[in-house]
């Protein structure tokens, strides 16, 4: 059974791409602050089936934080994609309500997946940077 059909995925992608175009500095700060709250709240309850996407969420949040603190440079298009995805992830109001166990995060995972496609190269560079950075 496929919970999200093609039409739902297309709506999510359009919503994500539209939101990405309108990201601003306030959204960046909100994604960092609220993102940390949600990550902290969920970190001990992630099913093993979602570990890979969870790590991507954490890495994207860390990228934003390092950018905001002046430790890492990112193009605005990457920042906007991460912020739009994290703001969707943070929001309790989405296609599948988050209170539905596991399934409630399916739409969030789809939106995160859209962002990952757009920032894949920057994410890999960041992960390499973190491996090589001895000051962390």
mmCIF file of C-alpha atoms in Angstrom:
data_model
loop_
_atom_site.group_PDB
_atom_site.id
_atom_site.type_symbol
_atom_site.label_atom_id
_atom_site.label_comp_id
_atom_site.label_asym_id
_atom_site.label_seq_id
_atom_site.Cartn_x
_atom_site.Cartn_y
_atom_site.Cartn_z
ATOM 1 C CA UNK A 1 0.000 0.000 0.000
ATOM 2 C CA UNK A 2 1.426 3.359 -1.059
ATOM 3 C CA UNK A 3 0.327 6.053 1.409
ATOM 4 C CA UNK A 4 1.511 8.926 -0.783
ATOM 5 C CA UNK A 5 0.353 8.674 -4.351
ATOM 6 C CA UNK A 6 1.944 10.430 -7.315
ATOM 7 C CA UNK A 7 -0.419 13.409 -7.045
ATOM 8 C CA UNK A 8 0.414 13.873 -3.337
ATOM 9 C CA UNK A 9 4.138 13.735 -4.089
ATOM 10 C CA UNK A 10 3.729 16.282 -6.888
ATOM 11 C CA UNK A 11 1.845 18.614 -4.508
ATOM 12 C CA UNK A 12 4.589 18.248 -1.912
ATOM 13 C CA UNK A 13 7.305 18.946 -4.473
ATOM 14 C CA UNK A 14 5.508 22.057 -5.754
ATOM 15 C CA UNK A 15 4.967 23.279 -2.186
ATOM 16 C CA UNK A 16 8.634 22.670 -1.335
ATOM 17 C CA UNK A 17 9.938 24.411 -4.469
ATOM 18 C CA UNK A 18 7.619 27.396 -3.891
ATOM 19 C CA UNK A 19 8.674 27.706 -0.245
ATOM 20 C CA UNK A 20 12.333 27.505 -1.190
ATOM 21 C CA UNK A 21 11.970 30.610 -3.366
ATOM 22 C CA UNK A 22 10.752 32.687 -0.424
ATOM 23 C CA UNK A 23 13.238 31.721 2.286
ATOM 24 C CA UNK A 24 14.723 34.666 4.174
ATOM 25 C CA UNK A 25 17.081 35.304 7.111
ATOM 26 C CA UNK A 26 14.236 34.999 9.636
ATOM 27 C CA UNK A 27 13.346 31.573 8.204
ATOM 28 C CA UNK A 28 17.002 30.550 8.495
ATOM 29 C CA UNK A 29 17.068 31.484 12.187
ATOM 30 C CA UNK A 30 13.719 29.759 12.761
ATOM 31 C CA UNK A 31 14.921 26.556 11.069
ATOM 32 C CA UNK A 32 18.027 26.514 13.261
ATOM 33 C CA UNK A 33 16.196 27.192 16.526
ATOM 34 C CA UNK A 34 13.063 25.105 15.989
ATOM 35 C CA UNK A 35 15.034 22.432 14.139
ATOM 36 C CA UNK A 36 17.213 21.865 17.188
ATOM 37 C CA UNK A 37 14.106 21.533 19.376
ATOM 38 C CA UNK A 38 12.527 18.928 17.105
ATOM 39 C CA UNK A 39 15.774 17.003 16.606
ATOM 40 C CA UNK A 40 16.339 16.896 20.364
ATOM 41 C CA UNK A 41 12.744 15.788 20.969
ATOM 42 C CA UNK A 42 12.886 12.949 18.416
ATOM 43 C CA UNK A 43 16.503 11.782 18.525
ATOM 44 C CA UNK A 44 15.940 8.807 20.836
ATOM 45 C CA UNK A 45 12.840 7.518 19.035
ATOM 46 C CA UNK A 46 13.947 7.116 15.429
ATOM 47 C CA UNK A 47 13.009 3.741 13.908
ATOM 48 C CA UNK A 48 15.934 1.940 12.285
ATOM 49 C CA UNK A 49 14.157 2.183 8.922
ATOM 50 C CA UNK A 50 14.524 5.985 9.069
ATOM 51 C CA UNK A 51 18.121 6.211 10.324
ATOM 52 C CA UNK A 52 19.579 7.285 6.981
ATOM 53 C CA UNK A 53 17.083 10.096 6.452
ATOM 54 C CA UNK A 54 17.454 11.060 10.115
ATOM 55 C CA UNK A 55 21.217 11.438 9.686
ATOM 56 C CA UNK A 56 20.597 13.632 6.638
ATOM 57 C CA UNK A 57 18.270 15.860 8.693
ATOM 58 C CA UNK A 58 20.867 16.203 11.440
ATOM 59 C CA UNK A 59 23.620 16.922 8.906
ATOM 60 C CA UNK A 60 21.501 19.535 7.133
ATOM 61 C CA UNK A 61 20.754 21.231 10.447
ATOM 62 C CA UNK A 62 24.459 21.198 11.335
ATOM 63 C CA UNK A 63 25.286 22.735 7.936
ATOM 64 C CA UNK A 64 22.922 25.626 8.635
ATOM 65 C CA UNK A 65 24.287 26.113 12.124
ATOM 66 C CA UNK A 66 27.890 26.108 10.902
ATOM 67 C CA UNK A 67 26.943 28.534 8.121
ATOM 68 C CA UNK A 68 25.150 30.885 10.536
ATOM 69 C CA UNK A 69 28.137 30.814 12.918
ATOM 70 C CA UNK A 70 30.542 31.641 10.064
ATOM 71 C CA UNK A 71 32.374 28.306 10.125
ATOM 72 C CA UNK A 72 31.200 27.042 6.737
ATOM 73 C CA UNK A 73 30.215 28.699 3.462
ATOM 74 C CA UNK A 74 27.162 27.607 1.499
ATOM 75 C CA UNK A 75 25.412 28.957 -1.593
ATOM 76 C CA UNK A 76 22.061 30.574 -0.872
ATOM 77 C CA UNK A 77 20.222 28.015 -3.052
ATOM 78 C CA UNK A 78 21.475 25.245 -0.731
ATOM 79 C CA UNK A 79 20.556 27.208 2.376
ATOM 80 C CA UNK A 80 17.078 27.885 0.982
ATOM 81 C CA UNK A 81 16.507 24.205 0.146
ATOM 82 C CA UNK A 82 17.583 23.083 3.617
ATOM 83 C CA UNK A 83 15.534 25.767 5.361
ATOM 84 C CA UNK A 84 12.396 24.959 3.344
ATOM 85 C CA UNK A 85 12.772 21.244 4.108
ATOM 86 C CA UNK A 86 13.441 21.796 7.812
ATOM 87 C CA UNK A 87 10.531 24.195 8.174
ATOM 88 C CA UNK A 88 8.244 21.543 6.682
ATOM 89 C CA UNK A 89 9.757 18.934 9.010
ATOM 90 C CA UNK A 90 9.246 21.224 12.012
ATOM 91 C CA UNK A 91 5.643 22.057 11.182
ATOM 92 C CA UNK A 92 3.053 19.865 12.900
ATOM 93 C CA UNK A 93 0.611 20.715 10.101
ATOM 94 C CA UNK A 94 1.398 18.738 6.972
ATOM 95 C CA UNK A 95 -0.032 16.187 4.579
ATOM 96 C CA UNK A 96 0.202 13.324 7.095
ATOM 97 C CA UNK A 97 -0.057 14.511 10.714
ATOM 98 C CA UNK A 98 3.102 13.771 12.698
ATOM 99 C CA UNK A 99 1.191 12.126 15.543
ATOM 100 C CA UNK A 100 0.547 9.047 13.352
ATOM 101 C CA UNK A 101 3.413 6.689 14.317
ATOM 102 C CA UNK A 102 6.021 6.297 11.545
ATOM 103 C CA UNK A 103 3.538 7.150 8.755
ATOM 104 C CA UNK A 104 3.228 10.695 10.099
ATOM 105 C CA UNK A 105 6.798 11.346 9.033
ATOM 106 C CA UNK A 106 6.463 9.871 5.550
ATOM 107 C CA UNK A 107 5.606 13.206 3.939
ATOM 108 C CA UNK A 108 8.427 14.860 5.886
ATOM 109 C CA UNK A 109 10.814 12.221 4.503
ATOM 110 C CA UNK A 110 9.594 12.916 0.965
ATOM 111 C CA UNK A 111 10.238 16.662 1.367
ATOM 112 C CA UNK A 112 13.656 15.988 2.911
ATOM 113 C CA UNK A 113 14.318 13.735 -0.098
ATOM 114 C CA UNK A 114 13.533 16.607 -2.488
ATOM 115 C CA UNK A 115 16.022 18.794 -0.633
ATOM 116 C CA UNK A 116 18.657 16.067 -0.625
ATOM 117 C CA UNK A 117 18.458 15.777 -4.401
ATOM 118 C CA UNK A 118 19.116 19.506 -4.722
ATOM 119 C CA UNK A 119 21.954 19.714 -2.191
ATOM 120 C CA UNK A 120 23.607 16.315 -2.607
ATOM 121 C CA UNK A 121 26.994 17.696 -3.713
ATOM 122 C CA UNK A 122 27.078 20.349 -0.994
ATOM 123 C CA UNK A 123 26.088 17.777 1.644
ATOM 124 C CA UNK A 124 28.892 15.431 0.594
ATOM 125 C CA UNK A 125 31.403 18.304 0.686
ATOM 126 C CA UNK A 126 30.165 19.247 4.152
ATOM 127 C CA UNK A 127 30.427 15.687 5.438
ATOM 128 C CA UNK A 128 33.992 15.527 4.121
ATOM 129 C CA UNK A 129 34.765 18.858 5.768
ATOM 130 C CA UNK A 130 33.467 17.552 9.101
ATOM 131 C CA UNK A 131 35.630 14.424 8.817
ATOM 132 C CA UNK A 132 38.717 16.531 8.159
ATOM 133 C CA UNK A 133 37.977 19.337 10.645
ATOM 134 C CA UNK A 134 39.990 18.567 13.774
ATOM 135 C CA UNK A 135 38.600 21.538 15.715
ATOM 136 C CA UNK A 136 35.149 19.976 16.122
#
